[in-house]
């Protein structure tokens, strides 16, 4: 029986040079958004071959980049409107997310992808670094994805290095600078990875002691305001690190931006952002700091006046024009109640402030699909 074009593409991976690169591109174009084709290629044994290429110094960098993109594509499956959930136990950064099939992710991991991709993060080519980082992030979508390799000292040191690259130049080039924009995208993905691997207290401490907090806080500086995604990702990482960990929370509170602004002051600046997703993630971070008792006392009143009111507004029915213009309102409205509940759980003062802010009535309206708010 004649081989199919898909079998021919897999066979072509054994042929060095341009034919191999064409085969990888063909596979990439075949599997994007097509779960059936992904399963077909995995059944043909493509995973070990691709993993071999991604960190092979004898391979052309373009081939390595394409291979990392393909490995990342295997980790994404159906598109879900559910928000991402941090491993620290709180929904932090809601956004539409493509969730990979568990079997596909397991197959890529079993082929040895994680150590190879981590090695590729040391490449001088920012395209390969970004593609590899995105593939690693995708592999962490698996419910049982191993995190051990990503918590090794040399790996964490490299994560910290990648977080620091955007600020290494003495002057800030225009946003159109290709290398600078790429470094910011890489920092964004690395921050999300850190948020996902900060599972247990010992993980949080390992990441903190590796030096991750200072560059994460520096990325909150106002000079990076044009790059809202990297700032959201940085806050998400800090929120995951701070959750139920007083030692790490203290390290975050003590950190400053390059111009000496405290992390806490940056959080309270960002919570006034117009985007609901930004306000939600920052509210979660401040809540985590507050609940560990490490939030500077001078900000305690702001928790009630700013954070609590922000959360109440987020789960209250937004104006119709806001819902139409920013779909982030839907996710924020769904997830703000949980952060709100955790924030007020052990504080009579905040519970009283919540009552005064009509939070119960507004929550009832949300549960009843708006009926309670109209009565």
mmCIF file of C-alpha atoms in Angstrom:
data_model
loop_
_atom_site.group_PDB
_atom_site.id
_atom_site.type_symbol
_atom_site.label_atom_id
_atom_site.label_comp_id
_atom_site.label_asym_id
_atom_site.label_seq_id
_atom_site.Cartn_x
_atom_site.Cartn_y
_atom_site.Cartn_z
ATOM 1 C CA UNK A 1 0.000 0.000 0.000
ATOM 2 C CA UNK A 2 1.301 3.454 -0.921
ATOM 3 C CA UNK A 3 2.457 5.687 1.917
ATOM 4 C CA UNK A 4 0.284 8.662 2.777
ATOM 5 C CA UNK A 5 1.602 12.198 2.554
ATOM 6 C CA UNK A 6 1.762 12.207 6.343
ATOM 7 C CA UNK A 7 3.895 9.069 6.456
ATOM 8 C CA UNK A 8 6.093 10.579 3.761
ATOM 9 C CA UNK A 9 6.547 13.709 5.867
ATOM 10 C CA UNK A 10 7.630 11.636 8.863
ATOM 11 C CA UNK A 11 10.006 9.627 6.684
ATOM 12 C CA UNK A 12 11.489 12.852 5.328
ATOM 13 C CA UNK A 13 12.586 13.787 8.842
ATOM 14 C CA UNK A 14 15.387 11.270 8.419
ATOM 15 C CA UNK A 15 16.752 13.170 5.432
ATOM 16 C CA UNK A 16 19.140 15.986 6.468
ATOM 17 C CA UNK A 17 18.951 19.395 4.901
ATOM 18 C CA UNK A 18 16.174 21.292 3.181
ATOM 19 C CA UNK A 19 13.901 18.270 2.806
ATOM 20 C CA UNK A 20 13.814 17.772 6.570
ATOM 21 C CA UNK A 21 12.968 21.452 7.132
ATOM 22 C CA UNK A 22 10.169 21.257 4.540
ATOM 23 C CA UNK A 23 8.814 18.183 6.300
ATOM 24 C CA UNK A 24 8.747 19.948 9.672
ATOM 25 C CA UNK A 25 6.936 22.913 8.141
ATOM 26 C CA UNK A 26 4.440 20.553 6.478
ATOM 27 C CA UNK A 27 3.780 18.846 9.811
ATOM 28 C CA UNK A 28 3.363 22.231 11.507
ATOM 29 C CA UNK A 29 0.820 23.401 8.957
ATOM 30 C CA UNK A 30 -1.008 20.071 9.149
ATOM 31 C CA UNK A 31 -1.520 19.962 12.907
ATOM 32 C CA UNK A 32 -2.421 23.555 13.747
ATOM 33 C CA UNK A 33 -6.003 23.405 15.003
ATOM 34 C CA UNK A 34 -6.362 19.767 13.929
ATOM 35 C CA UNK A 35 -6.440 17.301 16.778
ATOM 36 C CA UNK A 36 -6.926 14.322 14.451
ATOM 37 C CA UNK A 37 -3.719 15.098 12.577
ATOM 38 C CA UNK A 38 -1.857 15.524 15.854
ATOM 39 C CA UNK A 39 -2.950 12.078 16.984
ATOM 40 C CA UNK A 40 -2.000 10.655 13.583
ATOM 41 C CA UNK A 41 1.531 12.065 13.669
ATOM 42 C CA UNK A 42 2.074 10.928 17.246
ATOM 43 C CA UNK A 43 0.964 7.426 16.264
ATOM 44 C CA UNK A 44 3.580 7.546 13.482
ATOM 45 C CA UNK A 45 6.279 8.172 16.088
ATOM 46 C CA UNK A 46 7.051 11.776 15.226
ATOM 47 C CA UNK A 47 7.610 13.012 18.791
ATOM 48 C CA UNK A 48 11.068 11.481 19.496
ATOM 49 C CA UNK A 49 12.394 12.714 16.159
ATOM 50 C CA UNK A 50 11.218 16.272 16.699
ATOM 51 C CA UNK A 51 12.583 16.317 20.244
ATOM 52 C CA UNK A 52 15.946 15.178 18.899
ATOM 53 C CA UNK A 53 16.133 18.129 16.498
ATOM 54 C CA UNK A 54 15.179 20.947 18.860
ATOM 55 C CA UNK A 55 18.439 20.976 20.813
ATOM 56 C CA UNK A 56 20.764 19.351 18.272
ATOM 57 C CA UNK A 57 23.614 21.800 17.581
ATOM 58 C CA UNK A 58 24.165 20.205 14.165
ATOM 59 C CA UNK A 59 20.693 21.287 13.063
ATOM 60 C CA UNK A 60 20.042 24.611 11.391
ATOM 61 C CA UNK A 61 18.556 27.192 13.773
ATOM 62 C CA UNK A 62 15.555 27.699 11.483
ATOM 63 C CA UNK A 63 14.830 23.979 11.736
ATOM 64 C CA UNK A 64 15.147 24.112 15.514
ATOM 65 C CA UNK A 65 12.737 27.043 15.694
ATOM 66 C CA UNK A 66 10.191 25.295 13.476
ATOM 67 C CA UNK A 67 10.549 22.118 15.540
ATOM 68 C CA UNK A 68 9.959 23.970 18.822
ATOM 69 C CA UNK A 69 6.854 25.573 17.322
ATOM 70 C CA UNK A 70 5.570 22.135 16.282
ATOM 71 C CA UNK A 71 6.182 20.703 19.755
ATOM 72 C CA UNK A 72 4.291 23.636 21.218
ATOM 73 C CA UNK A 73 1.419 23.108 18.789
ATOM 74 C CA UNK A 74 1.000 19.537 20.017
ATOM 75 C CA UNK A 75 0.289 20.881 23.522
ATOM 76 C CA UNK A 76 -2.701 22.911 22.383
ATOM 77 C CA UNK A 77 -6.036 21.388 21.538
ATOM 78 C CA UNK A 78 -9.520 22.736 21.826
ATOM 79 C CA UNK A 79 -10.029 26.417 22.566
ATOM 80 C CA UNK A 80 -11.542 27.067 25.961
ATOM 81 C CA UNK A 81 -13.033 30.296 27.262
ATOM 82 C CA UNK A 82 -12.173 29.268 30.810
ATOM 83 C CA UNK A 83 -9.536 31.345 32.558
ATOM 84 C CA UNK A 84 -6.166 29.948 33.443
ATOM 85 C CA UNK A 85 -5.785 28.622 36.961
ATOM 86 C CA UNK A 86 -2.521 28.945 38.770
ATOM 87 C CA UNK A 87 -1.058 25.975 40.580
ATOM 88 C CA UNK A 88 -1.011 28.133 43.707
ATOM 89 C CA UNK A 89 -4.740 27.476 43.929
ATOM 90 C CA UNK A 90 -6.324 30.712 42.804
ATOM 91 C CA UNK A 91 -7.552 31.868 39.439
ATOM 92 C CA UNK A 92 -5.261 34.715 38.589
ATOM 93 C CA UNK A 93 -5.239 35.678 34.969
ATOM 94 C CA UNK A 94 -8.391 34.791 33.005
ATOM 95 C CA UNK A 95 -8.065 34.732 29.263
ATOM 96 C CA UNK A 96 -9.137 32.525 26.348
ATOM 97 C CA UNK A 97 -6.841 29.544 26.437
ATOM 98 C CA UNK A 98 -6.132 26.612 24.143
ATOM 99 C CA UNK A 99 -5.940 23.545 26.331
ATOM 100 C CA UNK A 100 -3.855 20.629 25.130
ATOM 101 C CA UNK A 101 -5.037 17.059 25.077
ATOM 102 C CA UNK A 102 -3.543 15.165 28.019
ATOM 103 C CA UNK A 103 -2.412 12.232 25.860
ATOM 104 C CA UNK A 104 -0.662 14.517 23.401
ATOM 105 C CA UNK A 105 1.142 16.383 26.161
ATOM 106 C CA UNK A 106 2.147 13.106 27.822
ATOM 107 C CA UNK A 107 3.554 11.813 24.533
ATOM 108 C CA UNK A 108 5.702 14.900 24.018
ATOM 109 C CA UNK A 109 6.970 14.762 27.607
ATOM 110 C CA UNK A 110 7.689 11.024 27.341
ATOM 111 C CA UNK A 111 9.825 11.742 24.283
ATOM 112 C CA UNK A 112 12.117 13.843 26.485
ATOM 113 C CA UNK A 113 10.973 17.293 25.363
ATOM 114 C CA UNK A 114 11.338 19.179 28.642
ATOM 115 C CA UNK A 115 15.126 18.913 29.142
ATOM 116 C CA UNK A 116 15.718 19.570 25.427
ATOM 117 C CA UNK A 117 13.515 22.653 25.422
ATOM 118 C CA UNK A 118 15.151 23.915 28.606
ATOM 119 C CA UNK A 119 18.512 23.554 26.891
ATOM 120 C CA UNK A 120 17.209 25.562 23.927
ATOM 121 C CA UNK A 121 16.355 28.438 26.259
ATOM 122 C CA UNK A 122 20.103 29.112 26.377
ATOM 123 C CA UNK A 123 20.299 29.740 22.644
ATOM 124 C CA UNK A 124 21.511 33.185 21.500
ATOM 125 C CA UNK A 125 18.696 33.154 18.920
ATOM 126 C CA UNK A 126 15.641 34.847 20.459
ATOM 127 C CA UNK A 127 13.312 33.059 18.024
ATOM 128 C CA UNK A 128 14.359 29.661 19.357
ATOM 129 C CA UNK A 129 14.194 30.862 22.954
ATOM 130 C CA UNK A 130 10.660 32.197 22.518
ATOM 131 C CA UNK A 131 9.406 29.117 20.670
ATOM 132 C CA UNK A 132 10.939 26.811 23.277
ATOM 133 C CA UNK A 133 9.506 28.830 26.163
ATOM 134 C CA UNK A 134 6.043 28.728 24.627
ATOM 135 C CA UNK A 135 6.315 24.970 24.140
ATOM 136 C CA UNK A 136 7.313 24.547 27.794
ATOM 137 C CA UNK A 137 4.379 26.677 28.873
ATOM 138 C CA UNK A 138 2.097 24.475 26.786
ATOM 139 C CA UNK A 139 3.477 21.312 28.344
ATOM 140 C CA UNK A 140 2.528 22.687 31.763
ATOM 141 C CA UNK A 141 -1.134 22.560 30.726
ATOM 142 C CA UNK A 142 -1.023 18.847 31.507
ATOM 143 C CA UNK A 143 -2.465 17.972 34.885
ATOM 144 C CA UNK A 144 0.486 15.705 35.699
ATOM 145 C CA UNK A 145 3.250 17.543 33.871
ATOM 146 C CA UNK A 146 6.554 17.169 35.746
ATOM 147 C CA UNK A 147 7.976 20.394 37.127
ATOM 148 C CA UNK A 148 11.131 19.015 38.704
ATOM 149 C CA UNK A 149 13.420 19.892 35.798
ATOM 150 C CA UNK A 150 12.156 23.470 35.765
ATOM 151 C CA UNK A 151 12.977 23.923 39.440
ATOM 152 C CA UNK A 152 16.642 22.984 39.134
ATOM 153 C CA UNK A 153 19.068 25.749 40.182
ATOM 154 C CA UNK A 154 20.633 26.207 36.735
ATOM 155 C CA UNK A 155 17.222 26.340 35.076
ATOM 156 C CA UNK A 156 15.873 28.869 37.561
ATOM 157 C CA UNK A 157 19.019 30.961 37.096
ATOM 158 C CA UNK A 158 18.368 31.013 33.365
ATOM 159 C CA UNK A 159 14.723 31.976 33.929
ATOM 160 C CA UNK A 160 15.936 34.913 36.007
ATOM 161 C CA UNK A 161 18.372 35.850 33.242
ATOM 162 C CA UNK A 162 15.583 35.810 30.652
ATOM 163 C CA UNK A 163 13.374 37.968 32.874
ATOM 164 C CA UNK A 164 16.199 40.495 33.158
ATOM 165 C CA UNK A 165 17.051 40.856 29.459
ATOM 166 C CA UNK A 166 14.477 43.602 28.662
ATOM 167 C CA UNK A 167 16.116 45.968 31.155
ATOM 168 C CA UNK A 168 19.763 45.303 30.321
ATOM 169 C CA UNK A 169 20.157 48.020 27.682
ATOM 170 C CA UNK A 170 21.275 51.405 29.074
ATOM 171 C CA UNK A 171 18.552 53.192 27.140
ATOM 172 C CA UNK A 172 15.093 52.045 26.149
ATOM 173 C CA UNK A 173 14.770 51.635 22.385
ATOM 174 C CA UNK A 174 11.514 52.376 20.636
ATOM 175 C CA UNK A 175 8.873 49.632 20.991
ATOM 176 C CA UNK A 176 9.466 48.759 17.327
ATOM 177 C CA UNK A 177 12.899 47.376 18.192
ATOM 178 C CA UNK A 178 12.563 43.729 17.171
ATOM 179 C CA UNK A 179 15.016 42.321 19.685
ATOM 180 C CA UNK A 180 13.582 44.332 22.572
ATOM 181 C CA UNK A 181 10.007 43.283 21.772
ATOM 182 C CA UNK A 182 11.117 39.658 21.495
ATOM 183 C CA UNK A 183 12.850 39.863 24.883
ATOM 184 C CA UNK A 184 9.650 41.215 26.417
ATOM 185 C CA UNK A 185 7.580 38.414 24.917
ATOM 186 C CA UNK A 186 10.066 35.895 26.294
ATOM 187 C CA UNK A 187 9.930 37.496 29.745
ATOM 188 C CA UNK A 188 6.129 37.289 29.621
ATOM 189 C CA UNK A 189 6.163 33.559 28.890
ATOM 190 C CA UNK A 190 8.840 32.873 31.513
ATOM 191 C CA UNK A 191 6.775 34.731 34.125
ATOM 192 C CA UNK A 192 3.768 32.558 33.289
ATOM 193 C CA UNK A 193 5.931 29.436 33.607
ATOM 194 C CA UNK A 194 7.064 30.563 37.056
ATOM 195 C CA UNK A 195 3.445 31.116 38.066
ATOM 196 C CA UNK A 196 2.647 27.557 37.018
ATOM 197 C CA UNK A 197 5.554 25.863 38.787
ATOM 198 C CA UNK A 198 5.215 27.751 42.089
ATOM 199 C CA UNK A 199 3.031 24.984 43.500
ATOM 200 C CA UNK A 200 4.279 24.175 46.997
ATOM 201 C CA UNK A 201 5.963 26.419 49.592
ATOM 202 C CA UNK A 202 9.321 24.846 48.838
ATOM 203 C CA UNK A 203 8.841 25.631 45.125
ATOM 204 C CA UNK A 204 8.048 29.238 45.954
ATOM 205 C CA UNK A 205 11.175 29.497 48.075
ATOM 206 C CA UNK A 206 13.399 27.930 45.413
ATOM 207 C CA UNK A 207 12.168 30.431 42.827
ATOM 208 C CA UNK A 208 12.563 33.313 45.257
ATOM 209 C CA UNK A 209 16.064 32.338 46.346
ATOM 210 C CA UNK A 210 17.059 32.023 42.687
ATOM 211 C CA UNK A 211 16.463 35.767 42.415
ATOM 212 C CA UNK A 212 13.208 35.875 40.419
ATOM 213 C CA UNK A 213 11.413 38.519 42.458
ATOM 214 C CA UNK A 214 13.586 41.589 41.659
ATOM 215 C CA UNK A 215 13.266 41.312 37.835
ATOM 216 C CA UNK A 216 9.555 40.505 38.109
ATOM 217 C CA UNK A 217 9.021 43.653 40.170
ATOM 218 C CA UNK A 218 11.190 45.764 37.875
ATOM 219 C CA UNK A 219 8.933 44.773 34.968
ATOM 220 C CA UNK A 220 6.075 46.530 36.791
ATOM 221 C CA UNK A 221 7.774 49.892 36.320
ATOM 222 C CA UNK A 222 5.715 52.503 34.523
ATOM 223 C CA UNK A 223 8.186 52.527 31.629
ATOM 224 C CA UNK A 224 6.881 49.076 30.666
ATOM 225 C CA UNK A 225 3.241 50.206 30.661
ATOM 226 C CA UNK A 226 3.052 49.825 26.893
ATOM 227 C CA UNK A 227 3.546 46.095 27.394
ATOM 228 C CA UNK A 228 0.545 45.219 29.530
ATOM 229 C CA UNK A 229 0.812 41.468 28.952
ATOM 230 C CA UNK A 230 4.274 41.190 30.457
ATOM 231 C CA UNK A 231 3.127 43.229 33.448
ATOM 232 C CA UNK A 232 0.078 41.006 33.928
ATOM 233 C CA UNK A 233 2.267 37.916 33.668
ATOM 234 C CA UNK A 234 4.735 39.352 36.184
ATOM 235 C CA UNK A 235 1.962 40.079 38.673
ATOM 236 C CA UNK A 236 0.559 36.594 38.116
ATOM 237 C CA UNK A 237 3.936 35.099 38.977
ATOM 238 C CA UNK A 238 4.281 37.279 42.068
ATOM 239 C CA UNK A 239 0.765 36.381 43.182
ATOM 240 C CA UNK A 240 1.525 32.679 42.856
ATOM 241 C CA UNK A 241 4.780 33.062 44.756
ATOM 242 C CA UNK A 242 3.140 35.034 47.565
ATOM 243 C CA UNK A 243 0.166 32.765 48.146
ATOM 244 C CA UNK A 244 0.186 31.456 51.735
ATOM 245 C CA UNK A 245 3.907 32.175 52.043
ATOM 246 C CA UNK A 246 4.895 34.940 54.441
ATOM 247 C CA UNK A 247 8.635 34.699 53.722
ATOM 248 C CA UNK A 248 8.166 35.160 49.989
ATOM 249 C CA UNK A 249 5.544 37.846 50.515
ATOM 250 C CA UNK A 250 8.025 39.817 52.610
ATOM 251 C CA UNK A 251 10.609 39.523 49.821
ATOM 252 C CA UNK A 252 8.076 40.893 47.335
ATOM 253 C CA UNK A 253 7.136 43.798 49.585
ATOM 254 C CA UNK A 254 10.820 44.645 50.041
ATOM 255 C CA UNK A 255 11.553 44.676 46.297
ATOM 256 C CA UNK A 256 11.661 47.896 44.281
ATOM 257 C CA UNK A 257 11.754 49.076 40.702
ATOM 258 C CA UNK A 258 14.884 50.649 39.219
ATOM 259 C CA UNK A 259 13.765 54.110 40.341
ATOM 260 C CA UNK A 260 13.112 52.968 43.909
ATOM 261 C CA UNK A 261 9.340 52.535 43.757
ATOM 262 C CA UNK A 262 8.101 49.729 45.999
ATOM 263 C CA UNK A 263 6.354 46.682 44.575
ATOM 264 C CA UNK A 264 3.305 47.548 46.669
ATOM 265 C CA UNK A 265 3.047 51.018 45.166
ATOM 266 C CA UNK A 266 3.180 49.474 41.685
ATOM 267 C CA UNK A 267 0.376 47.070 42.538
ATOM 268 C CA UNK A 268 -1.839 49.930 43.683
ATOM 269 C CA UNK A 269 -1.008 51.838 40.503
ATOM 270 C CA UNK A 270 -1.843 48.889 38.275
ATOM 271 C CA UNK A 271 -5.100 48.109 40.061
ATOM 272 C CA UNK A 272 -6.450 51.340 38.592
ATOM 273 C CA UNK A 273 -5.832 50.087 35.046
ATOM 274 C CA UNK A 274 -8.783 50.192 32.670
ATOM 275 C CA UNK A 275 -8.529 46.493 31.739
ATOM 276 C CA UNK A 276 -10.606 44.209 33.986
ATOM 277 C CA UNK A 277 -8.116 41.329 33.658
ATOM 278 C CA UNK A 278 -5.308 43.521 34.958
ATOM 279 C CA UNK A 279 -7.397 44.714 37.900
ATOM 280 C CA UNK A 280 -8.362 41.130 38.713
ATOM 281 C CA UNK A 281 -4.830 39.739 38.768
ATOM 282 C CA UNK A 282 -3.502 42.675 40.772
ATOM 283 C CA UNK A 283 -6.367 42.311 43.241
ATOM 284 C CA UNK A 284 -5.431 38.652 43.679
ATOM 285 C CA UNK A 285 -1.804 39.544 44.294
ATOM 286 C CA UNK A 286 -2.565 42.224 46.871
ATOM 287 C CA UNK A 287 -5.030 39.847 48.531
ATOM 288 C CA UNK A 288 -2.336 37.174 48.838
ATOM 289 C CA UNK A 289 0.086 39.668 50.390
ATOM 290 C CA UNK A 290 -2.566 40.953 52.776
ATOM 291 C CA UNK A 291 -3.580 37.473 53.931
ATOM 292 C CA UNK A 292 0.016 36.588 54.836
ATOM 293 C CA UNK A 293 0.184 39.701 57.018
ATOM 294 C CA UNK A 294 3.121 41.115 55.042
ATOM 295 C CA UNK A 295 1.374 44.006 53.315
ATOM 296 C CA UNK A 296 2.853 47.262 54.713
ATOM 297 C CA UNK A 297 0.481 48.659 57.383
ATOM 298 C CA UNK A 298 0.176 51.947 55.536
ATOM 299 C CA UNK A 299 -1.746 50.150 52.793
ATOM 300 C CA UNK A 300 -4.257 48.313 54.983
ATOM 301 C CA UNK A 301 -6.864 51.043 54.584
ATOM 302 C CA UNK A 302 -6.392 50.871 50.810
ATOM 303 C CA UNK A 303 -7.331 47.197 50.871
ATOM 304 C CA UNK A 304 -10.844 48.186 51.873
ATOM 305 C CA UNK A 305 -11.036 51.423 49.911
ATOM 306 C CA UNK A 306 -9.413 50.209 46.684
ATOM 307 C CA UNK A 307 -9.038 46.428 46.443
ATOM 308 C CA UNK A 308 -12.382 45.475 47.950
ATOM 309 C CA UNK A 309 -14.240 48.062 45.895
ATOM 310 C CA UNK A 310 -12.405 46.949 42.748
ATOM 311 C CA UNK A 311 -13.468 43.350 43.282
ATOM 312 C CA UNK A 312 -17.065 44.360 43.957
ATOM 313 C CA UNK A 313 -17.102 46.384 40.747
ATOM 314 C CA UNK A 314 -15.597 43.473 38.832
ATOM 315 C CA UNK A 315 -18.326 41.044 39.805
ATOM 316 C CA UNK A 316 -21.090 43.626 39.495
ATOM 317 C CA UNK A 317 -22.873 43.899 36.188
ATOM 318 C CA UNK A 318 -20.718 46.125 33.935
ATOM 319 C CA UNK A 319 -22.212 48.617 31.497
ATOM 320 C CA UNK A 320 -23.192 47.016 28.203
ATOM 321 C CA UNK A 321 -20.644 49.036 26.258
ATOM 322 C CA UNK A 322 -17.852 47.680 28.452
ATOM 323 C CA UNK A 323 -18.937 44.087 27.871
ATOM 324 C CA UNK A 324 -19.051 44.660 24.148
ATOM 325 C CA UNK A 325 -15.646 46.324 23.987
ATOM 326 C CA UNK A 326 -13.725 44.096 26.415
ATOM 327 C CA UNK A 327 -14.570 40.381 26.769
ATOM 328 C CA UNK A 328 -12.303 40.328 29.835
ATOM 329 C CA UNK A 329 -15.317 41.574 31.788
ATOM 330 C CA UNK A 330 -16.939 38.130 31.535
ATOM 331 C CA UNK A 331 -13.979 36.265 33.011
ATOM 332 C CA UNK A 332 -13.419 38.937 35.663
ATOM 333 C CA UNK A 333 -17.045 38.774 36.721
ATOM 334 C CA UNK A 334 -16.828 34.991 37.057
ATOM 335 C CA UNK A 335 -13.598 34.905 39.058
ATOM 336 C CA UNK A 336 -13.638 38.036 41.203
ATOM 337 C CA UNK A 337 -16.039 36.498 43.781
ATOM 338 C CA UNK A 338 -13.522 33.845 44.780
ATOM 339 C CA UNK A 339 -10.743 36.366 45.354
ATOM 340 C CA UNK A 340 -13.240 38.558 47.213
ATOM 341 C CA UNK A 341 -14.275 35.641 49.463
ATOM 342 C CA UNK A 342 -10.696 34.758 50.349
ATOM 343 C CA UNK A 343 -9.838 38.373 51.046
ATOM 344 C CA UNK A 344 -12.651 38.966 53.547
ATOM 345 C CA UNK A 345 -12.744 35.459 55.056
ATOM 346 C CA UNK A 346 -10.778 36.204 58.233
ATOM 347 C CA UNK A 347 -11.292 39.959 58.539
ATOM 348 C CA UNK A 348 -14.313 41.368 60.329
ATOM 349 C CA UNK A 349 -13.273 44.846 59.228
ATOM 350 C CA UNK A 350 -13.301 43.870 55.566
ATOM 351 C CA UNK A 351 -16.538 41.948 55.983
ATOM 352 C CA UNK A 352 -18.129 45.101 57.380
ATOM 353 C CA UNK A 353 -16.723 47.164 54.512
ATOM 354 C CA UNK A 354 -18.108 44.607 52.060
ATOM 355 C CA UNK A 355 -21.563 44.901 53.612
ATOM 356 C CA UNK A 356 -21.372 48.671 53.360
ATOM 357 C CA UNK A 357 -20.402 48.290 49.703
ATOM 358 C CA UNK A 358 -23.593 46.277 49.057
ATOM 359 C CA UNK A 359 -21.498 43.247 48.100
ATOM 360 C CA UNK A 360 -24.070 40.669 49.236
ATOM 361 C CA UNK A 361 -26.822 42.181 47.118
ATOM 362 C CA UNK A 362 -24.526 42.372 44.111
ATOM 363 C CA UNK A 363 -23.315 38.796 44.549
ATOM 364 C CA UNK A 364 -26.930 37.658 44.750
ATOM 365 C CA UNK A 365 -27.619 39.519 41.541
ATOM 366 C CA UNK A 366 -24.713 37.728 39.891
ATOM 367 C CA UNK A 367 -25.936 34.327 41.088
ATOM 368 C CA UNK A 368 -29.449 35.038 39.903
ATOM 369 C CA UNK A 369 -28.323 36.267 36.514
ATOM 370 C CA UNK A 370 -29.020 39.895 37.313
ATOM 371 C CA UNK A 371 -32.465 39.357 38.858
ATOM 372 C CA UNK A 372 -31.309 40.249 42.344
ATOM 373 C CA UNK A 373 -29.729 43.488 41.171
ATOM 374 C CA UNK A 374 -32.980 44.575 39.560
ATOM 375 C CA UNK A 375 -35.263 43.982 42.532
#
